[in-house]
XYZ file of C-alpha atoms in Angstrom:
725
model
C 4.649 43.949 -16.904
C 6.108 45.018 -13.549
C 3.094 47.264 -12.979
C 0.725 44.423 -13.811
C 2.457 42.166 -11.346
C 2.496 44.791 -8.608
C -1.230 45.434 -9.057
C -2.264 41.770 -8.789
C -5.097 41.284 -6.345
C -6.763 37.944 -5.685
C -10.596 38.128 -5.684
C -10.834 36.464 -2.262
C -7.413 36.629 -0.638
C -6.788 40.242 -1.621
C -3.358 41.780 -2.170
C -0.326 39.503 -1.608
C 2.222 40.393 1.056
C 5.168 39.158 -1.034
C 5.638 38.195 -4.694
C 8.237 35.988 -6.386
C 8.475 36.178 -10.174
C 9.427 33.096 -12.240
C 10.993 33.863 -15.618
C 11.784 31.774 -18.667
C 15.323 31.323 -20.059
C 15.050 34.635 -21.927
C 14.070 36.527 -18.789
C 10.367 36.950 -19.599
C 8.057 36.793 -16.585
C 5.699 33.805 -16.858
C 4.560 32.952 -13.293
C 4.085 34.854 -10.045
C 4.135 33.067 -6.689
C 1.992 35.273 -4.446
C 2.424 34.881 -0.710
C -0.425 35.799 1.645
C -0.023 36.087 5.406
C -3.133 35.632 7.533
C -3.213 35.347 11.317
C 0.305 34.007 11.646
C -0.156 31.517 8.779
C 1.063 31.786 5.221
C -0.174 30.388 1.930
C 0.712 30.783 -1.729
C -1.524 31.304 -4.775
C 0.093 31.210 -8.245
C -0.795 33.526 -11.119
C -0.137 32.429 -14.720
C 0.894 35.564 -16.621
C 0.410 33.921 -20.024
C -3.222 32.936 -19.448
C -4.047 35.626 -16.876
C -5.486 33.056 -14.476
C -4.947 32.306 -10.810
C -3.441 28.865 -11.241
C -0.041 27.328 -11.903
C 0.777 26.599 -15.542
C 1.358 23.049 -16.718
C 4.900 24.030 -17.779
C 6.665 25.455 -14.717
C 10.163 26.930 -15.091
C 12.747 26.882 -12.355
C 12.994 30.025 -10.229
C 15.703 32.500 -11.431
C 16.051 30.320 -14.572
C 17.523 33.114 -16.700
C 20.431 33.545 -14.251
C 20.979 29.771 -14.049
C 21.178 29.440 -17.856
C 23.558 32.421 -18.117
C 25.972 31.037 -15.480
C 29.024 28.994 -16.476
C 28.366 25.255 -16.603
C 31.063 24.531 -14.031
C 29.455 26.705 -11.358
C 27.575 24.959 -8.568
C 23.782 25.282 -8.551
C 22.037 25.242 -5.170
C 18.393 24.112 -5.228
C 16.509 25.280 -2.143
C 13.004 24.610 -0.824
C 11.607 28.080 -1.424
C 12.079 31.342 -3.285
C 13.131 33.297 -0.178
C 16.031 30.900 0.375
C 17.111 31.096 -3.260
C 17.051 34.907 -3.136
C 19.123 34.912 0.048
C 21.829 32.726 -1.511
C 21.767 34.757 -4.742
C 22.424 37.889 -2.696
C 25.773 36.303 -1.712
C 26.628 35.582 -5.371
C 25.598 31.928 -5.556
C 23.616 30.432 -8.441
C 20.435 29.397 -6.656
C 16.993 28.209 -7.728
C 13.900 26.374 -6.482
C 10.782 24.702 -7.840
C 7.293 26.132 -7.538
C 5.171 24.303 -4.952
C 7.987 23.570 -2.511
C 8.131 20.113 -0.917
C 4.870 19.015 -2.519
C 5.631 19.329 -6.217
C 9.276 19.274 -7.358
C 8.368 16.742 -10.065
C 6.008 19.230 -11.749
C 8.791 21.627 -12.735
C 10.960 21.496 -15.859
C 14.333 20.397 -14.450
C 16.101 20.090 -17.812
C 18.275 23.137 -17.069
C 19.954 21.092 -14.287
C 20.970 18.311 -16.682
C 24.708 17.699 -16.262
C 25.161 20.515 -13.740
C 26.916 20.338 -10.363
C 23.765 20.371 -8.210
C 23.431 20.765 -4.441
C 20.043 20.356 -2.771
C 19.524 22.411 0.407
C 16.383 21.169 2.214
C 14.681 22.788 5.169
C 15.464 21.275 8.571
C 12.349 19.077 8.884
C 10.845 15.880 7.530
C 9.052 17.507 4.567
C 12.391 19.055 3.628
C 14.052 15.635 3.667
C 11.274 14.225 1.456
C 11.622 17.159 -0.923
C 15.354 16.556 -1.275
C 14.934 12.828 -1.850
C 12.130 13.268 -4.365
C 14.065 15.920 -6.279
C 17.278 13.862 -6.300
C 15.436 10.746 -7.440
C 13.854 12.660 -10.330
C 17.161 14.238 -11.367
C 18.844 10.841 -11.275
C 16.201 8.841 -13.144
C 15.213 11.410 -15.794
C 18.272 13.675 -16.250
C 21.206 11.407 -15.299
C 22.280 14.034 -12.783
C 23.574 12.848 -9.398
C 23.190 15.734 -6.949
C 24.511 16.152 -3.417
C 22.326 16.761 -0.371
C 23.465 19.458 2.052
C 23.290 18.221 5.671
C 21.014 20.085 8.067
C 21.746 18.332 11.349
C 22.595 20.459 14.413
C 26.107 18.983 14.448
C 26.844 19.973 10.821
C 25.454 23.479 11.276
C 27.374 24.011 14.543
C 30.663 22.817 13.032
C 30.310 25.413 10.291
C 29.072 28.267 12.458
C 31.503 27.635 15.363
C 34.582 25.740 14.090
C 36.901 24.242 16.692
C 39.780 26.559 15.744
C 37.617 29.648 16.352
C 37.608 31.864 19.448
C 37.489 29.648 22.624
C 34.897 32.086 24.007
C 32.457 30.612 21.492
C 32.846 27.034 22.781
C 29.643 27.356 24.801
C 27.760 27.984 21.573
C 28.736 24.560 20.176
C 25.857 22.994 22.112
C 23.269 25.219 20.442
C 20.402 23.498 18.590
C 18.549 24.902 15.603
C 14.750 25.006 15.372
C 12.596 22.840 13.123
C 12.252 24.335 9.654
C 15.608 26.187 9.784
C 16.550 26.975 6.180
C 19.090 28.790 3.988
C 17.414 32.167 4.497
C 17.595 31.694 8.269
C 21.328 30.880 8.324
C 22.148 33.884 6.144
C 19.979 36.128 8.312
C 21.912 34.846 11.335
C 25.150 36.188 9.847
C 26.478 33.482 7.552
C 28.486 34.616 4.572
C 30.159 33.071 1.538
C 32.791 31.280 3.681
C 30.242 29.516 5.866
C 28.070 28.489 2.924
C 31.085 27.076 1.060
C 32.093 25.156 4.212
C 28.632 23.596 4.394
C 28.747 22.677 0.708
C 31.926 20.688 1.386
C 29.977 18.542 3.874
C 27.302 17.614 1.326
C 27.017 13.885 0.631
C 26.437 12.588 -2.914
C 23.029 11.090 -3.491
C 23.741 7.663 -4.973
C 20.302 6.062 -4.743
C 19.652 3.000 -2.594
C 23.119 1.596 -2.906
C 23.605 -2.108 -3.485
C 20.012 -3.150 -2.876
C 18.464 -1.642 -5.996
C 19.538 -0.527 -9.474
C 20.951 2.944 -10.003
C 18.987 5.351 -12.178
C 21.028 4.274 -15.191
C 19.817 0.676 -15.055
C 16.439 0.935 -13.344
C 14.800 -0.954 -16.209
C 17.222 -3.897 -16.024
C 15.172 -5.925 -13.577
C 15.197 -9.671 -13.024
C 12.022 -11.661 -13.724
C 10.189 -11.701 -10.411
C 7.762 -14.576 -11.047
C 7.938 -17.857 -12.939
C 4.294 -17.610 -13.948
C 2.095 -14.541 -14.057
C -1.336 -14.048 -15.606
C -2.735 -10.534 -15.820
C -6.472 -10.162 -16.309
C -9.429 -7.967 -15.376
C -12.987 -8.352 -14.141
C -16.019 -7.379 -16.248
C -16.009 -4.091 -14.314
C -12.430 -3.438 -15.472
C -10.601 -3.979 -12.163
C -7.075 -5.395 -12.802
C -5.939 -8.621 -11.114
C -2.862 -10.834 -11.206
C -2.675 -14.601 -10.707
C 0.809 -15.609 -9.602
C 2.438 -19.022 -9.455
C 3.864 -19.644 -6.011
C 6.015 -22.385 -4.556
C 7.741 -25.182 -6.386
C 7.735 -28.924 -6.481
C 6.209 -31.751 -8.464
C 3.265 -31.031 -10.693
C 1.712 -27.674 -11.205
C 2.315 -24.901 -8.715
C -0.739 -23.351 -7.089
C -1.720 -19.823 -8.042
C -2.595 -16.921 -5.792
C -4.809 -14.078 -6.989
C -4.370 -10.444 -5.983
C -6.019 -7.170 -6.864
C -3.140 -5.290 -8.454
C -3.802 -2.122 -6.454
C -3.905 -3.950 -3.113
C -1.336 -3.678 -0.329
C -0.899 -7.462 -0.413
C 0.276 -7.337 -4.045
C 2.721 -4.535 -3.246
C 4.193 -6.641 -0.431
C 4.468 -9.606 -2.786
C 6.371 -7.487 -5.311
C 8.776 -6.290 -2.610
C 9.414 -9.834 -1.379
C 9.901 -11.164 -4.920
C 12.402 -8.388 -5.672
C 14.433 -9.263 -2.585
C 14.440 -12.951 -3.560
C 15.487 -12.079 -7.099
C 18.404 -9.811 -6.115
C 19.545 -11.740 -3.060
C 21.382 -8.673 -1.775
C 21.199 -6.630 1.393
C 22.975 -3.332 2.115
C 26.042 -3.231 4.361
C 25.117 -2.611 7.970
C 27.044 0.663 8.019
C 24.789 2.123 5.325
C 21.423 0.962 6.605
C 20.520 4.001 8.690
C 21.612 6.557 6.104
C 20.081 4.833 3.077
C 16.883 3.265 4.420
C 14.672 6.156 3.402
C 16.260 6.366 -0.059
C 15.959 2.596 -0.503
C 12.254 2.682 0.290
C 11.681 5.477 -2.171
C 13.533 3.798 -5.024
C 11.815 0.483 -4.339
C 8.455 2.216 -4.368
C 9.291 3.939 -7.646
C 10.209 0.639 -9.273
C 7.210 -1.185 -7.815
C 4.833 1.549 -8.944
C 6.330 1.375 -12.420
C 5.874 -2.398 -12.482
C 2.331 -2.048 -11.220
C 1.414 0.561 -13.831
C 2.686 -1.745 -16.578
C 0.797 -4.713 -15.130
C -2.410 -2.731 -14.664
C -2.244 -1.554 -18.260
C -1.614 -5.054 -19.589
C -4.388 -6.558 -17.448
C -6.895 -3.867 -18.412
C -6.270 -3.640 -22.150
C -4.695 -6.971 -23.127
C -5.725 -9.487 -20.447
C -8.775 -11.726 -20.477
C -12.040 -10.792 -18.811
C -12.802 -13.012 -15.818
C -15.100 -13.013 -12.823
C -13.452 -12.762 -9.424
C -15.071 -14.428 -6.421
C -14.915 -14.424 -2.638
C -14.851 -17.935 -1.113
C -17.309 -19.588 -3.545
C -17.042 -19.387 -7.336
C -18.220 -21.229 -10.408
C -17.340 -22.213 -13.944
C -20.029 -22.136 -16.594
C -20.765 -23.627 -19.985
C -23.077 -21.013 -21.547
C -25.701 -20.437 -18.823
C -25.349 -23.818 -17.123
C -23.156 -24.152 -14.044
C -20.769 -27.058 -14.549
C -18.704 -26.818 -11.360
C -18.535 -24.875 -8.124
C -15.241 -23.974 -6.468
C -14.839 -23.452 -2.716
C -11.699 -21.562 -1.665
C -10.349 -23.325 1.423
C -8.471 -20.161 2.389
C -5.281 -22.092 3.053
C -1.722 -20.878 2.311
C -1.385 -23.216 -0.681
C -4.480 -21.636 -2.310
C -6.119 -25.040 -2.635
C -9.820 -25.209 -3.391
C -12.560 -27.801 -3.643
C -14.093 -28.379 -7.065
C -17.715 -29.530 -6.763
C -19.331 -31.145 -9.789
C -22.343 -33.418 -10.368
C -19.936 -36.358 -10.195
C -18.649 -35.460 -6.705
C -16.001 -33.189 -5.248
C -12.210 -33.151 -5.236
C -9.511 -30.935 -3.706
C -7.501 -29.123 -6.368
C -4.843 -26.476 -6.742
C -6.094 -23.479 -8.709
C -3.593 -23.492 -11.579
C -2.736 -20.880 -14.142
C -3.119 -23.387 -16.948
C -6.610 -24.455 -15.880
C -8.795 -21.900 -17.610
C -11.931 -23.282 -15.960
C -10.819 -22.635 -12.394
C -12.475 -19.772 -10.557
C -10.283 -16.842 -9.521
C -10.580 -15.890 -5.857
C -9.717 -12.744 -3.968
C -9.095 -12.779 -0.237
C -9.575 -10.248 2.521
C -7.334 -9.981 5.605
C -10.180 -11.332 7.765
C -10.566 -14.587 5.822
C -9.794 -17.698 7.909
C -9.010 -21.173 6.512
C -11.486 -24.009 6.204
C -10.405 -27.508 7.272
C -9.610 -30.076 4.608
C -12.901 -31.999 4.232
C -12.911 -35.700 5.163
C -15.439 -37.901 3.379
C -17.507 -40.487 5.234
C -19.116 -40.516 8.660
C -22.607 -39.864 9.943
C -23.398 -37.212 7.361
C -25.080 -33.936 8.101
C -26.523 -35.173 11.404
C -23.058 -34.569 12.874
C -24.068 -30.898 12.961
C -27.101 -31.384 15.236
C -25.242 -31.202 18.597
C -23.705 -27.835 17.608
C -26.855 -25.858 16.667
C -29.860 -25.213 18.867
C -32.706 -26.183 16.512
C -36.090 -26.593 18.204
C -37.520 -29.088 15.684
C -36.521 -31.244 12.719
C -38.091 -28.611 10.466
C -35.927 -25.868 11.989
C -32.805 -28.006 11.506
C -33.731 -28.550 7.848
C -34.132 -24.820 7.402
C -30.667 -24.201 8.923
C -29.214 -26.867 6.639
C -31.022 -25.410 3.623
C -29.580 -21.968 4.390
C -26.087 -23.485 4.683
C -26.529 -25.241 1.354
C -27.621 -21.916 -0.139
C -24.250 -20.506 0.955
C -22.589 -22.930 -1.481
C -24.061 -21.133 -4.485
C -21.947 -18.536 -6.255
C -25.068 -16.689 -7.379
C -28.126 -15.838 -5.289
C -30.708 -15.526 -4.115
C -30.126 -16.629 -0.538
C -32.573 -15.739 2.245
C -31.539 -13.938 5.385
C -31.304 -16.231 8.400
C -32.824 -14.472 11.414
C -32.315 -16.120 14.808
C -34.304 -14.899 17.802
C -34.704 -16.166 21.340
C -34.179 -15.368 24.971
C -30.816 -15.096 26.653
C -29.267 -18.536 26.959
C -30.698 -19.836 23.671
C -27.274 -20.097 21.941
C -28.093 -17.490 19.290
C -24.511 -16.194 19.169
C -23.009 -19.682 19.186
C -25.256 -20.839 16.349
C -24.367 -17.651 14.445
C -20.692 -18.615 14.770
C -21.052 -22.334 13.959
C -22.934 -21.961 10.663
C -20.520 -19.507 8.918
C -17.546 -21.538 10.221
C -18.642 -24.378 7.920
C -18.559 -22.358 4.683
C -16.797 -19.013 5.246
C -14.897 -18.786 8.553
C -13.490 -15.398 9.457
C -11.237 -13.854 12.061
C -14.216 -11.521 12.596
C -16.574 -14.217 13.831
C -19.446 -11.743 14.191
C -19.498 -8.112 13.125
C -20.971 -4.930 14.501
C -24.043 -3.985 12.550
C -23.437 -1.453 9.739
C -24.709 2.051 10.259
C -25.569 2.614 6.600
C -25.600 1.030 3.161
C -21.989 1.977 2.416
C -20.694 0.138 5.496
C -22.769 -2.910 4.539
C -21.294 -2.966 1.023
C -17.747 -2.659 2.400
C -18.391 -5.665 4.658
C -19.901 -7.641 1.749
C -16.880 -7.015 -0.463
C -14.570 -8.760 2.011
C -16.633 -11.799 3.018
C -19.039 -14.321 1.515
C -21.114 -14.802 4.685
C -21.987 -11.886 6.976
C -23.010 -12.547 10.597
C -24.332 -9.734 12.799
C -24.782 -10.416 16.508
C -27.038 -9.079 19.270
C -29.286 -6.755 17.295
C -32.211 -4.900 18.788
C -33.464 -3.124 15.664
C -32.820 -2.825 11.918
C -33.057 0.688 10.438
C -35.378 0.930 7.407
C -32.595 2.070 5.060
C -30.318 -0.810 6.073
C -33.242 -3.258 5.929
C -33.782 -2.276 2.283
C -30.075 -2.803 1.567
C -30.214 -6.241 3.237
C -33.129 -7.150 0.967
C -31.063 -6.302 -2.116
C -28.107 -8.230 -0.725
C -30.324 -11.312 -0.308
C -32.033 -11.285 -3.711
C -29.393 -9.501 -5.787
C -29.218 -5.859 -6.722
C -26.560 -3.329 -7.555
C -24.961 -0.950 -5.099
C -23.098 2.137 -6.272
C -21.083 4.686 -4.331
C -18.555 7.362 -5.175
C -14.931 6.386 -5.401
C -12.832 7.970 -2.673
C -11.514 11.434 -3.657
C -13.465 11.327 -6.921
C -16.594 13.120 -8.098
C -16.969 11.141 -11.325
C -15.946 7.529 -10.712
C -18.365 5.083 -9.119
C -17.524 1.905 -7.221
C -20.054 -0.763 -8.202
C -20.992 -3.869 -6.252
C -23.513 -6.341 -7.636
C -23.671 -9.637 -5.771
C -25.692 -11.587 -3.260
C -24.425 -12.551 0.174
C -25.803 -14.955 2.795
C -26.533 -13.004 6.004
C -27.255 -14.078 9.599
C -28.933 -11.696 12.037
C -29.594 -12.561 15.660
C -31.252 -10.733 18.525
C -33.853 -10.959 21.254
C -36.795 -9.132 19.584
C -38.427 -10.052 16.277
C -36.092 -8.509 13.725
C -38.178 -9.101 10.608
C -40.893 -6.579 11.360
C -40.583 -4.965 7.923
C -42.648 -6.874 5.372
C -39.941 -6.840 2.686
C -37.391 -8.232 5.132
C -39.766 -10.948 6.377
C -40.497 -11.948 2.785
C -36.794 -12.665 2.209
C -35.970 -14.377 5.504
C -35.901 -17.709 7.265
C -36.875 -16.789 10.801
C -36.128 -19.257 13.620
C -36.882 -18.927 17.316
C -34.303 -20.841 19.360
C -35.413 -22.499 22.614
C -33.735 -21.598 25.892
C -31.118 -24.127 27.027
C -31.440 -25.100 30.714
C -28.440 -24.079 32.805
C -27.738 -27.729 33.640
C -27.389 -28.647 29.958
C -25.053 -25.864 28.836
C -21.595 -26.916 27.629
C -18.233 -25.428 28.546
C -17.215 -23.239 25.624
C -13.699 -24.688 25.321
C -15.078 -28.251 25.240
C -17.771 -27.264 22.744
C -15.346 -25.772 20.210
C -12.868 -28.617 20.610
C -15.600 -31.104 19.687
C -16.763 -28.907 16.814
C -13.263 -28.643 15.307
C -13.011 -32.432 15.292
C -16.375 -32.835 13.571
C -16.000 -29.867 11.208
C -14.101 -31.660 8.357
C -16.783 -34.391 8.110
C -19.687 -31.927 8.367
C -18.126 -29.917 5.534
C -17.750 -33.097 3.468
C -21.457 -33.888 3.974
C -22.327 -30.381 2.783
C -20.154 -30.856 -0.300
C -21.884 -34.187 -1.030
C -25.254 -32.441 -0.856
C -24.083 -29.606 -3.133
C -22.762 -32.119 -5.671
C -26.100 -33.942 -5.673
C -27.958 -30.643 -6.090
C -25.783 -29.701 -9.092
C -26.698 -32.983 -10.792
C -30.431 -32.868 -10.102
C -31.525 -29.220 -9.825
C -32.598 -29.053 -13.471
C -34.985 -31.961 -12.854
C -36.781 -30.354 -9.897
C -40.257 -28.909 -10.472
C -41.863 -27.187 -7.505
C -45.619 -27.455 -7.013
C -45.496 -23.991 -5.443
C -42.943 -21.352 -6.272
C -42.346 -19.213 -3.202
C -40.246 -16.065 -2.986
C -36.624 -17.073 -3.715
C -37.834 -20.088 -5.692
C -34.318 -20.725 -7.091
C -33.023 -21.189 -3.549
C -35.902 -23.557 -2.662
C -35.313 -25.526 -5.867
C -31.593 -25.854 -5.099
C -32.148 -27.240 -1.597
C -34.959 -29.528 -2.775
C -32.541 -31.021 -5.327
C -30.270 -32.071 -2.426
C -32.951 -33.749 -0.270
C -31.996 -37.309 -1.237
C -28.325 -36.732 -0.333
C -29.414 -35.234 3.007
C -31.688 -38.189 3.806
C -34.874 -36.090 3.853
C -38.315 -37.131 2.549
C -39.440 -35.641 -0.773
C -40.837 -32.147 -0.289
C -39.698 -31.911 3.355
C -37.732 -28.711 2.844
C -40.386 -26.906 0.796
C -43.030 -27.740 3.425
C -40.839 -26.358 6.228
C -39.879 -23.291 4.163
C -43.483 -22.465 3.231
C -44.632 -22.757 6.853
C -41.757 -20.591 8.042
C -42.508 -17.878 5.488
C -46.129 -17.799 6.588
C -45.070 -17.440 10.226
C -42.610 -14.683 9.301
C -45.374 -12.843 7.448
C -47.518 -12.956 10.591
C -44.658 -11.470 12.605
C -44.196 -8.734 10.025
C -47.913 -7.977 10.029
C -48.045 -7.721 13.819
C -45.015 -5.433 13.863
C -46.111 -3.093 11.047
C -48.383 -0.272 12.207
C -49.647 0.622 8.714
C -50.497 -2.966 7.750
C -52.171 -3.685 11.099
C -54.288 -0.538 10.960
C -55.408 -1.121 7.358
C -56.223 -4.785 8.011
C -58.279 -3.857 11.089
C -60.147 -1.208 9.072
C -61.125 -3.699 6.355
C -62.243 -6.301 8.894
C -64.468 -3.779 10.630
C -65.767 -1.646 7.745
C -64.965 -3.381 4.452
C -64.438 -1.004 1.501
C -62.697 2.371 1.977
C -61.739 4.966 -0.643
C -60.062 8.364 -0.350
C -56.724 10.195 -0.516
C -53.626 9.106 1.407
C -53.932 12.155 3.671
C -57.557 11.312 4.441
C -56.621 7.710 5.194
C -53.876 8.834 7.588
C -56.302 11.071 9.472
C -59.019 8.408 9.553
C -56.752 5.616 10.802
C -55.218 7.847 13.496
C -58.704 8.771 14.705
C -59.922 5.140 14.824
C -56.781 3.446 16.131
C -54.665 5.893 18.182
C -52.707 3.147 19.946
C -51.639 1.529 16.657
C -50.712 4.821 14.991
C -49.079 6.646 17.904
C -45.450 6.319 16.696
C -44.566 8.771 13.909
C -41.643 6.557 12.918
C -43.805 3.445 12.505
C -46.833 5.266 11.095
C -45.768 8.069 8.699
C -47.630 11.364 9.000
C -46.907 12.665 5.501
C -48.777 11.371 2.460
C -45.630 10.548 0.464
C -44.049 8.490 3.243
C -47.350 6.815 4.076
C -47.960 5.933 0.429
C -44.502 4.378 0.105
C -45.057 2.291 3.236
C -48.525 1.224 2.032
C -47.060 0.000 -1.258
C -44.368 -1.867 0.683
C -46.946 -3.816 2.746
C -49.398 -4.422 -0.123
C -48.156 -8.006 -0.758
C -48.501 -8.741 2.968
C -52.066 -7.402 3.022
C -52.942 -9.346 -0.119
C -51.845 -12.544 1.640
C -54.504 -11.710 4.276
C -57.281 -11.047 1.792
C -56.935 -7.282 1.422
C -56.415 -5.616 -1.964
C -54.907 -2.103 -2.114
C -55.410 -0.190 -5.360
C -53.978 3.227 -6.259
C -56.228 5.207 -8.614
C -56.466 8.609 -10.342
C -59.885 10.193 -10.708
C -61.455 13.279 -12.232
C -60.100 15.985 -14.461
C -57.475 16.880 -11.901
C -56.299 13.259 -11.819
C -56.609 13.203 -8.060
C -54.737 10.324 -6.429
C -56.966 7.950 -4.473
C -56.360 4.835 -2.425
C -58.946 2.053 -2.593
C -58.879 -0.655 0.094
C -61.199 -3.655 -0.099
C -61.481 -7.299 0.850
C -60.554 -9.649 -1.995
C -63.731 -11.132 -3.378
C -64.050 -14.844 -2.739
C -60.989 -14.943 -0.473
C -61.145 -17.484 2.329
C -58.601 -17.605 5.088
C -58.023 -17.266 8.793
C -59.074 -13.609 8.700
C -62.348 -14.165 6.862
């Protein structure tokens, strides 16, 4: 076996510079810790002698275990942070051991041989060494009822041992010496320490007694007080565990707060509840010495509580939906009530039903109430105040050019009060001084205010999903362009569609997000140049406000805050009316996002609008947006021009690219706007096909001949009459 160990050679790292052999209680070699030194750095690779593989076994013995087991039970055992240190102490006659993996993995070793022994832990002189000692002591205390002592490694302790006061006065100058970071047992022995000095240091070791008076000792860690009067554990349909917790006290039912069980907010709540339950604080004299140990023991207990709660929520709790800001309760497929989270400390919400709306506390006993999660950026809504001038109170705070534009803004706001989509994108354009940013702040403030009033635009789909998980309404300010990939993601966010990404540090688990979110985009150019984006957007051009008519910002927001509770109440009235009448609405035309148009149409009477006023404004706006998209799309413009001038055309995608570039070089100059490859061009042509059809052009993709050659056929729709005819 010795020859096998000596001949070990790693396939990539080569031959180790040093080897440390771990043996079982009978002295049989089971694990080799191979040290490799490269360029001044060191690293270890384990070799499992039982399986013959370069990895650590699941069952890891203590180092020098056979000697530890053979030693008398009353002998002290020194646990170091490395094999070299244990060997150095053993050379002086001490019983010494360590765990494989050093400061990172003491919990992975079998520590049963230390049960009931007189254990000293000698950490290296650095922060990882301190963590190693604390982790090892906590494990020995909680699992083996062994209370070890930690050997001090401060400069003062080491100097007092190395240069005692009664020693030669000539050595007094050495009592100011400091020891380097990482100084360990092997270093002190190499510096000349012997048995006397090591025994002197052992006498200075302090017993590890856990976190003192502020937390239970290892013997009674399970004897915990009840932290909450009311606690419901449940999970979402995707399996994510949540907890709804009763908070506060007083008459009636206490409000409930909802937390994701793996969130930092829930951990803080557990810590605060534990302090309230115990009512104890450590003596001031112990604070500095025990703070680190207290944190560790608290974290151990909290993690244990959380694991139990997560298991109960996942396997025994009910399945519930969790919402951000706006939720719903359903009877089969019919929505009975909507719930708007006011975002206030008492977790109050507004319940909206066909009969009206009322402010309620979300209670644990009310099984109908929606469960809400909150992000750190969520800001509170004001308590709505019924009565007043209705929705017209909003007019002075948004820069709508016409009554139709105001109705479209109001319709978008009303769409925000639906828990399920679709909801069109609201795109605001205009020159500088047209209050685009202000309008983009006012509208979300009425349904989903945030400490992040407007956000920087996401660079990719993942960033967009992260933003959507923490807010109900997303507002992006001062845009100049929308990347195609993000435009596609915005389309899915408007109409509904799943997003999936890998869970952090995982190759197998996916994080799923399937929801719709209202989105505001504003900028100077026309942002809805992509046909798919234009088809899912309300696009408004805001007029420029003369310099003489602009308001002071402080005065503006002061007036808005006063009007905000009554504007919100008018919105709630409209939503209540829509809930009661939406099933009775039949649209003569069913545009894209017909459910959204139907919802707003159902609220027209409560908003004081004529019948069909919203649908007329929405249809006209969609037509205008389609024109903008057509003008801004190089492929659609080139194809439409070709049909107007020549009528029918048939050929391959590559031939069409070449032909269009020859006829219309100015339109097709940009490679980004006009793809050069057949695959990219074909995808873009399919994307703009609905837009071309609206202008009387039909695009057909065919296969012809034995080789099934792909052809594109472009022709004017027979019998079509329109502006382009």
